[in-house]
PDB file of C-alpha atoms in Angstrom:
ATOM      1  CA  UNK A1182     -16.591  -8.438   1.303  1.00 85.00           C
ATOM      2  CA  UNK A1183     -14.398  -5.385   1.769  1.00 95.00           C
ATOM      3  CA  UNK A1184     -12.363  -4.099  -1.165  1.00 97.00           C
ATOM      4  CA  UNK A1185      -9.095  -2.419  -0.211  1.00 98.00           C
ATOM      5  CA  UNK A1186      -7.296  -0.504  -2.951  1.00 98.00           C
ATOM      6  CA  UNK A1187      -3.614  -0.145  -2.064  1.00 98.00           C
ATOM      7  CA  UNK A1188      -2.075   2.840  -3.850  1.00 98.00           C
ATOM      8  CA  UNK A1189       1.593   3.750  -3.878  1.00 98.00           C
ATOM      9  CA  UNK A1190       2.298   7.466  -4.125  1.00 98.00           C
ATOM     10  CA  UNK A1191       3.714   8.935  -7.319  1.00 97.00           C
ATOM     11  CA  UNK A1192       7.300   9.857  -8.077  1.00 96.00           C
ATOM     12  CA  UNK A1193       9.334  12.422  -6.163  1.00 96.00           C
ATOM     13  CA  UNK A1194      12.608  14.081  -7.091  1.00 94.00           C
ATOM     14  CA  UNK A1195      14.470  11.657  -4.810  1.00 92.00           C
ATOM     15  CA  UNK A1196      12.752   8.439  -5.956  1.00 90.00           C
ATOM     16  CA  UNK A1197      15.409   5.846  -6.721  1.00 90.00           C
ATOM     17  CA  UNK A1198      18.324   7.936  -5.455  1.00 93.00           C
ATOM     18  CA  UNK A1199      17.897   8.368  -1.684  1.00 93.00           C
ATOM     19  CA  UNK A1200      15.984   6.691   1.116  1.00 95.00           C
ATOM     20  CA  UNK A1201      13.639   9.503   2.099  1.00 95.00           C
ATOM     21  CA  UNK A1202      11.697   7.626   4.776  1.00 96.00           C
ATOM     22  CA  UNK A1203       9.937  10.086   7.093  1.00 97.00           C
ATOM     23  CA  UNK A1204      11.963  13.098   5.924  1.00 96.00           C
ATOM     24  CA  UNK A1205       9.485  16.014   5.785  1.00 94.00           C
ATOM     25  CA  UNK A1206       9.007  18.235   2.769  1.00 93.00           C
ATOM     26  CA  UNK A1207       9.335  15.603   0.023  1.00 96.00           C
ATOM     27  CA  UNK A1208       6.429  16.361  -2.358  1.00 97.00           C
ATOM     28  CA  UNK A1209       5.541  14.768  -5.669  1.00 97.00           C
ATOM     29  CA  UNK A1210       7.477  16.163  -8.594  1.00 97.00           C
ATOM     30  CA  UNK A1211       5.862  17.006 -11.952  1.00 97.00           C
ATOM     31  CA  UNK A1212       5.938  13.357 -13.022  1.00 97.00           C
ATOM     32  CA  UNK A1213       4.433  12.254  -9.721  1.00 97.00           C
ATOM     33  CA  UNK A1214       1.593  14.762  -9.919  1.00 98.00           C
ATOM     34  CA  UNK A1215       0.785  13.582 -13.447  1.00 98.00           C
ATOM     35  CA  UNK A1216       0.833   9.976 -12.221  1.00 97.00           C
ATOM     36  CA  UNK A1217      -1.465  10.796  -9.322  1.00 98.00           C
ATOM     37  CA  UNK A1218      -3.928  12.583 -11.595  1.00 98.00           C
ATOM     38  CA  UNK A1219      -3.936   9.689 -14.092  1.00 97.00           C
ATOM     39  CA  UNK A1220      -4.525   7.118 -11.357  1.00 97.00           C
ATOM     40  CA  UNK A1221      -7.253   9.271  -9.810  1.00 97.00           C
ATOM     41  CA  UNK A1222      -9.003   9.473 -13.190  1.00 97.00           C
ATOM     42  CA  UNK A1223      -8.855   5.678 -13.557  1.00 96.00           C
ATOM     43  CA  UNK A1224     -10.344   5.273 -10.096  1.00 96.00           C
ATOM     44  CA  UNK A1225     -13.117   7.794 -10.784  1.00 95.00           C
ATOM     45  CA  UNK A1226     -15.766   5.160 -11.708  1.00 94.00           C
ATOM     46  CA  UNK A1227     -15.029   3.187  -8.516  1.00 96.00           C
ATOM     47  CA  UNK A1228     -17.030   4.835  -5.757  1.00 96.00           C
ATOM     48  CA  UNK A1229     -14.904   4.958  -2.621  1.00 98.00           C
ATOM     49  CA  UNK A1230     -16.255   5.078   0.912  1.00 98.00           C
ATOM     50  CA  UNK A1231     -13.017   6.565   2.262  1.00 98.00           C
ATOM     51  CA  UNK A1232      -9.409   7.304   1.391  1.00 98.00           C
ATOM     52  CA  UNK A1233      -6.821   6.566   4.087  1.00 98.00           C
ATOM     53  CA  UNK A1234      -3.384   8.122   3.660  1.00 98.00           C
ATOM     54  CA  UNK A1235       0.045   8.000   5.194  1.00 98.00           C
ATOM     55  CA  UNK A1236       0.776  11.386   6.805  1.00 98.00           C
ATOM     56  CA  UNK A1237       3.728  11.993   4.487  1.00 98.00           C
ATOM     57  CA  UNK A1238       3.269  14.740   1.914  1.00 98.00           C
ATOM     58  CA  UNK A1239       3.768  12.607  -1.197  1.00 98.00           C
ATOM     59  CA  UNK A1240       0.981  10.278  -0.079  1.00 98.00           C
ATOM     60  CA  UNK A1241      -1.347  13.062   0.991  1.00 98.00           C
ATOM     61  CA  UNK A1242      -0.974  14.679  -2.435  1.00 98.00           C
ATOM     62  CA  UNK A1243      -1.736  11.403  -4.194  1.00 98.00           C
ATOM     63  CA  UNK A1244      -4.703  10.753  -1.911  1.00 98.00           C
ATOM     64  CA  UNK A1245      -6.047  14.283  -2.438  1.00 98.00           C
ATOM     65  CA  UNK A1246      -6.010  13.753  -6.212  1.00 98.00           C
ATOM     66  CA  UNK A1247      -8.032  10.558  -5.767  1.00 98.00           C
ATOM     67  CA  UNK A1248     -10.594  12.311  -3.569  1.00 98.00           C
ATOM     68  CA  UNK A1249     -10.906  15.222  -6.002  1.00 97.00           C
ATOM     69  CA  UNK A1250     -11.649  12.857  -8.905  1.00 97.00           C
ATOM     70  CA  UNK A1251     -14.470  11.130  -7.006  1.00 97.00           C
ATOM     71  CA  UNK A1252     -16.931  13.972  -7.455  1.00 92.00           C
ATOM     72  CA  UNK A1253     -19.673  14.770  -4.973  1.00 93.00           C
ATOM     73  CA  UNK A1254     -20.183  13.603  -2.360  1.00 93.00           C
ATOM     74  CA  UNK A1255     -16.430  13.228  -1.944  1.00 95.00           C
ATOM     75  CA  UNK A1256     -15.219  10.396   0.280  1.00 97.00           C
ATOM     76  CA  UNK A1257     -13.584  11.439   3.548  1.00 98.00           C
ATOM     77  CA  UNK A1258      -9.793  11.644   3.562  1.00 98.00           C
ATOM     78  CA  UNK A1259      -8.219  10.237   6.720  1.00 98.00           C
ATOM     79  CA  UNK A1260      -4.565  10.124   7.797  1.00 98.00           C
ATOM     80  CA  UNK A1261      -3.198   7.091   9.627  1.00 98.00           C
ATOM     81  CA  UNK A1262       0.402   6.865  10.829  1.00 98.00           C
ATOM     82  CA  UNK A1263       0.147   3.090  10.806  1.00 98.00           C
ATOM     83  CA  UNK A1264       0.324   3.083   7.007  1.00 98.00           C
ATOM     84  CA  UNK A1265       3.223   5.526   7.026  1.00 98.00           C
ATOM     85  CA  UNK A1266       6.650   4.640   5.696  1.00 98.00           C
ATOM     86  CA  UNK A1267       8.909   2.241   7.550  1.00 98.00           C
ATOM     87  CA  UNK A1268      11.096   4.162   9.998  1.00 98.00           C
ATOM     88  CA  UNK A1269      14.572   3.637   8.588  1.00 97.00           C
ATOM     89  CA  UNK A1270      16.445   5.290  11.446  1.00 98.00           C
ATOM     90  CA  UNK A1271      19.999   6.273  10.562  1.00 97.00           C
ATOM     91  CA  UNK A1272      19.474   5.137   6.986  1.00 97.00           C
ATOM     92  CA  UNK A1273      17.010   7.966   6.381  1.00 97.00           C
ATOM     93  CA  UNK A1274      18.197  10.455   3.787  1.00 95.00           C
ATOM     94  CA  UNK A1275      21.224   8.434   2.718  1.00 95.00           C
ATOM     95  CA  UNK A1276      21.940   7.664  -0.955  1.00 95.00           C
ATOM     96  CA  UNK A1277      20.762   4.208  -1.966  1.00 95.00           C
ATOM     97  CA  UNK A1278      24.104   3.488  -3.664  1.00 94.00           C
ATOM     98  CA  UNK A1279      25.888   3.954  -0.340  1.00 96.00           C
ATOM     99  CA  UNK A1280      23.365   1.875   1.578  1.00 96.00           C
ATOM    100  CA  UNK A1281      23.640  -0.968  -0.941  1.00 94.00           C
ATOM    101  CA  UNK A1282      27.265  -1.469   0.143  1.00 95.00           C
ATOM    102  CA  UNK A1283      26.386  -2.039   3.795  1.00 95.00           C
ATOM    103  CA  UNK A1284      26.050  -5.595   5.172  1.00 96.00           C
ATOM    104  CA  UNK A1285      22.507  -4.872   6.403  1.00 97.00           C
ATOM    105  CA  UNK A1286      21.386  -4.255   2.815  1.00 96.00           C
ATOM    106  CA  UNK A1287      21.780  -7.951   1.977  1.00 96.00           C
ATOM    107  CA  UNK A1288      19.717  -8.878   5.039  1.00 97.00           C
ATOM    108  CA  UNK A1289      16.982  -6.464   3.937  1.00 96.00           C
ATOM    109  CA  UNK A1290      16.938  -8.234   0.584  1.00 95.00           C
ATOM    110  CA  UNK A1291      16.959 -11.835   1.794  1.00 95.00           C
ATOM    111  CA  UNK A1292      15.693 -11.902   5.385  1.00 97.00           C
ATOM    112  CA  UNK A1293      13.682  -8.705   6.051  1.00 96.00           C
ATOM    113  CA  UNK A1294      11.897 -10.242   9.031  1.00 98.00           C
ATOM    114  CA  UNK A1295      15.234 -10.121  10.888  1.00 97.00           C
ATOM    115  CA  UNK A1296      15.923  -6.450  10.130  1.00 97.00           C
ATOM    116  CA  UNK A1297      15.753  -3.585  12.582  1.00 98.00           C
ATOM    117  CA  UNK A1298      17.080  -0.379  11.081  1.00 98.00           C
ATOM    118  CA  UNK A1299      19.887   1.301  13.046  1.00 97.00           C
ATOM    119  CA  UNK A1300      19.405   4.339  15.253  1.00 96.00           C
ATOM    120  CA  UNK A1301      17.151   5.360  18.106  1.00 94.00           C
ATOM    121  CA  UNK A1302      14.065   5.650  15.893  1.00 95.00           C
ATOM    122  CA  UNK A1303      14.872   2.667  13.668  1.00 98.00           C
ATOM    123  CA  UNK A1304      11.957   0.255  13.208  1.00 98.00           C
ATOM    124  CA  UNK A1305      11.933  -3.446  12.461  1.00 98.00           C
ATOM    125  CA  UNK A1306      10.323  -4.484   9.193  1.00 98.00           C
ATOM    126  CA  UNK A1307       8.249  -7.014  11.129  1.00 98.00           C
ATOM    127  CA  UNK A1308       6.849  -4.242  13.356  1.00 98.00           C
ATOM    128  CA  UNK A1309       6.098  -2.212  10.233  1.00 98.00           C
ATOM    129  CA  UNK A1310       4.116  -5.121   8.791  1.00 98.00           C
ATOM    130  CA  UNK A1311       2.215  -5.661  12.032  1.00 98.00           C
ATOM    131  CA  UNK A1312       1.106  -2.026  12.304  1.00 98.00           C
ATOM    132  CA  UNK A1313       0.172  -1.768   8.607  1.00 98.00           C
ATOM    133  CA  UNK A1314      -1.826  -5.001   8.509  1.00 98.00           C
ATOM    134  CA  UNK A1315      -3.439  -4.025  11.810  1.00 98.00           C
ATOM    135  CA  UNK A1316      -4.469  -0.695  10.293  1.00 98.00           C
ATOM    136  CA  UNK A1317      -6.138  -2.408   7.330  1.00 98.00           C
ATOM    137  CA  UNK A1318      -7.966  -4.806   9.644  1.00 98.00           C
ATOM    138  CA  UNK A1319      -9.080  -1.885  11.798  1.00 98.00           C
ATOM    139  CA  UNK A1320     -10.397   0.113   8.820  1.00 98.00           C
ATOM    140  CA  UNK A1321     -12.144  -2.993   7.481  1.00 98.00           C
ATOM    141  CA  UNK A1322     -14.007  -3.261  10.788  1.00 97.00           C
ATOM    142  CA  UNK A1323     -14.753   0.475  10.974  1.00 97.00           C
ATOM    143  CA  UNK A1324     -16.034   0.826   7.419  1.00 97.00           C
ATOM    144  CA  UNK A1325     -17.920  -2.462   7.291  1.00 95.00           C
ATOM    145  CA  UNK A1326     -18.201  -5.549   5.076  1.00 93.00           C
ATOM    146  CA  UNK A1327     -19.530  -3.673   2.021  1.00 93.00           C
ATOM    147  CA  UNK A1328     -16.865  -0.936   2.056  1.00 97.00           C
ATOM    148  CA  UNK A1329     -14.635  -0.014  -0.858  1.00 98.00           C
ATOM    149  CA  UNK A1330     -11.761   2.214   0.204  1.00 98.00           C
ATOM    150  CA  UNK A1331      -8.258   3.243  -0.808  1.00 98.00           C
ATOM    151  CA  UNK A1332      -5.083   3.238   1.259  1.00 98.00           C
ATOM    152  CA  UNK A1333      -2.319   5.495  -0.051  1.00 98.00           C
ATOM    153  CA  UNK A1334       1.028   4.307   1.258  1.00 98.00           C
ATOM    154  CA  UNK A1335       4.607   3.335   0.407  1.00 98.00           C
ATOM    155  CA  UNK A1336       6.283   0.462  -1.429  1.00 97.00           C
ATOM    156  CA  UNK A1337       7.658  -1.491   1.547  1.00 97.00           C
ATOM    157  CA  UNK A1338       4.405  -1.065   3.479  1.00 98.00           C
ATOM    158  CA  UNK A1339       2.265  -2.228   0.561  1.00 98.00           C
ATOM    159  CA  UNK A1340       4.555  -5.184  -0.118  1.00 98.00           C
ATOM    160  CA  UNK A1341       4.204  -6.228   3.526  1.00 98.00           C
ATOM    161  CA  UNK A1342       0.391  -6.022   3.337  1.00 98.00           C
ATOM    162  CA  UNK A1343       0.339  -7.993   0.083  1.00 98.00           C
ATOM    163  CA  UNK A1344       2.592 -10.685   1.524  1.00 98.00           C
ATOM    164  CA  UNK A1345       0.180 -11.034   4.438  1.00 98.00           C
ATOM    165  CA  UNK A1346      -2.801 -11.263   2.063  1.00 98.00           C
ATOM    166  CA  UNK A1347      -1.076 -14.118   0.234  1.00 98.00           C
ATOM    167  CA  UNK A1348      -0.177 -15.935   3.455  1.00 97.00           C
ATOM    168  CA  UNK A1349       3.518 -15.426   2.725  1.00 97.00           C
ATOM    169  CA  UNK A1350       6.265 -14.991   5.278  1.00 97.00           C
ATOM    170  CA  UNK A1351       7.562 -11.430   5.342  1.00 98.00           C
ATOM    171  CA  UNK A1352      10.858 -12.722   3.934  1.00 97.00           C
ATOM    172  CA  UNK A1353       9.010 -13.321   0.641  1.00 97.00           C
ATOM    173  CA  UNK A1354       7.879  -9.707   0.313  1.00 96.00           C
ATOM    174  CA  UNK A1355      10.950  -8.778  -1.713  1.00 96.00           C
ATOM    175  CA  UNK A1356       9.603 -10.952  -4.536  1.00 96.00           C
ATOM    176  CA  UNK A1357       6.750  -8.447  -4.910  1.00 96.00           C
ATOM    177  CA  UNK A1358       7.176  -5.265  -6.956  1.00 95.00           C
ATOM    178  CA  UNK A1359       5.186  -2.107  -6.193  1.00 97.00           C
ATOM    179  CA  UNK A1360       5.856   0.709  -8.660  1.00 96.00           C
ATOM    180  CA  UNK A1361       5.115   4.417  -8.160  1.00 96.00           C
ATOM    181  CA  UNK A1362       1.419   5.252  -8.647  1.00 97.00           C
ATOM    182  CA  UNK A1363       0.552   1.560  -8.888  1.00 97.00           C
ATOM    183  CA  UNK A1364      -2.652  -0.040  -7.674  1.00 98.00           C
ATOM    184  CA  UNK A1365      -3.019  -3.347  -5.846  1.00 98.00           C
ATOM    185  CA  UNK A1366      -6.411  -4.648  -4.721  1.00 98.00           C
ATOM    186  CA  UNK A1367      -7.253  -7.076  -1.931  1.00 98.00           C
ATOM    187  CA  UNK A1368     -10.757  -8.401  -1.261  1.00 97.00           C
ATOM    188  CA  UNK A1369     -11.194  -9.301   2.390  1.00 97.00           C
ATOM    189  CA  UNK A1370     -13.825 -11.887   3.335  1.00 95.00           C
ATOM    190  CA  UNK A1371     -14.655 -13.540   6.666  1.00 92.00           C
ATOM    191  CA  UNK A1372     -12.511 -16.555   5.773  1.00 93.00           C
ATOM    192  CA  UNK A1373      -9.557 -15.234   3.794  1.00 94.00           C
ATOM    193  CA  UNK A1374      -8.244 -12.357   1.669  1.00 97.00           C
ATOM    194  CA  UNK A1375      -8.170 -12.611  -2.134  1.00 97.00           C
ATOM    195  CA  UNK A1376      -5.514 -10.726  -4.103  1.00 97.00           C
ATOM    196  CA  UNK A1377      -7.307  -9.307  -7.161  1.00 96.00           C
ATOM    197  CA  UNK A1378      -4.654  -7.014  -8.630  1.00 96.00           C
ATOM    198  CA  UNK A1379      -1.020  -6.315  -7.956  1.00 97.00           C
ATOM    199  CA  UNK A1380       1.200  -3.483  -9.223  1.00 97.00           C
ATOM    200  CA  UNK A1381      -1.393  -2.392 -11.785  1.00 96.00           C
ATOM    201  CA  UNK A1382      -0.198   0.760 -13.536  1.00 93.00           C
ATOM    202  CA  UNK A1383      -2.701   1.075 -16.356  1.00 89.00           C
ATOM    203  CA  UNK A1384      -5.441  -1.542 -16.445  1.00 74.00           C
ATOM    204  CA  UNK A1385      -9.170  -0.966 -16.943  1.00 77.00           C
ATOM    205  CA  UNK A1386     -10.935  -0.714 -13.579  1.00 79.00           C
ATOM    206  CA  UNK A1387     -14.512  -1.233 -14.794  1.00 74.00           C
ATOM    207  CA  UNK A1388     -14.521  -4.694 -13.221  1.00 73.00           C
ATOM    208  CA  UNK A1389     -13.799  -3.201  -9.804  1.00 75.00           C
ATOM    209  CA  UNK A1390     -16.715  -0.798 -10.168  1.00 75.00           C
ATOM    210  CA  UNK A1391     -19.028  -3.760 -10.829  1.00 71.00           C
ATOM    211  CA  UNK A1392     -17.590  -5.765  -7.939  1.00 71.00           C
ATOM    212  CA  UNK A1393     -18.165  -2.835  -5.587  1.00 72.00           C
ATOM    213  CA  UNK A1394     -21.895  -3.097  -6.335  1.00 69.00           C
ATOM    214  CA  UNK A1395     -22.158  -6.764  -5.390  1.00 62.00           C
ATOM    215  CA  UNK A1396     -24.269  -7.784  -2.363  1.00 55.00           C
ATOM    216  CA  UNK A1397     -22.588  -8.301   0.966  1.00 55.00           C
ATOM    217  CA  UNK A1398     -20.891 -11.495   2.071  1.00 45.00           C
ATOM    218  CA  UNK A1399     -23.833 -12.263   4.354  1.00 46.00           C
ATOM    219  CA  UNK A1400     -26.198 -12.206   1.389  1.00 46.00           C
ATOM    220  CA  UNK A1401     -23.941 -14.193  -0.905  1.00 45.00           C
ATOM    221  CA  UNK A1402     -23.065 -16.854   1.644  1.00 47.00           C
ATOM    222  CA  UNK A1403     -20.123 -18.317  -0.262  1.00 55.00           C
ATOM    223  CA  UNK A1404     -18.210 -15.069  -0.672  1.00 65.00           C
ATOM    224  CA  UNK A1405     -15.224 -16.519   1.172  1.00 62.00           C
ATOM    225  CA  UNK A1406     -14.973 -19.542  -1.147  1.00 59.00           C
ATOM    226  CA  UNK A1407     -12.374 -19.764  -3.893  1.00 54.00           C
ATOM    227  CA  UNK A1408     -13.596 -21.067  -7.274  1.00 56.00           C
ATOM    228  CA  UNK A1409     -12.643 -24.654  -8.041  1.00 55.00           C
ATOM    229  CA  UNK A1410     -11.309 -25.334 -11.505  1.00 56.00           C
ATOM    230  CA  UNK A1411     -10.956 -21.639 -12.201  1.00 51.00           C
ATOM    231  CA  UNK A1412     -14.631 -20.723 -11.865  1.00 48.00           C
ATOM    232  CA  UNK A1413     -16.830 -19.025 -14.446  1.00 46.00           C
ATOM    233  CA  UNK A1414     -15.565 -16.193 -16.584  1.00 44.00           C
ATOM    234  CA  UNK A1415     -16.347 -12.777 -15.086  1.00 41.00           C
TER     235      UNK A1415
END
């Protein structure tokens, strides 16, 4: 199995007011730094083989806090543009209240697979999902079947990855909530992914530390099987 810990960055001064997208120079604010430190402390007992981050500053800061809390030897920190924010094109930097009045906003809410954001550098949400899921699959292969690693990214990107893990059409991703500094966990096996946690903002992670010490899928044999009837406790 491979455990992938999907982390959304903490709060910034513009969170909830403007669509920052790939705008440079948007760091975590005081609340976001506190969130990142708290999440990093929770993740401390879970030994990570790597931390993969979006290149954007708010994610790099969150990822750096996670690495710092791991102790020695610290896991490598890698940047990957494929888990970077969706490229919102001409929407970038605009107030969310203004964008909510545009016809495309309703399409984003109800039919995101049909959306391509306006402007020369606007990206489709489907292309964003393809690159993000491809990145996770690539890192799974690079790090191996026993790896436990974190991916620090953005809400829309994480929602797209989670929808894929659940076998949902991208249009269903808007039913998923991903809060700032939240943790979602997907266990990838040879047969299927298993969603273990979603939008966790304060739960005990001791169970993840134990799961990370389990033998590999090859040794277990039935690691890809889902329990029938709910399975045994623990």
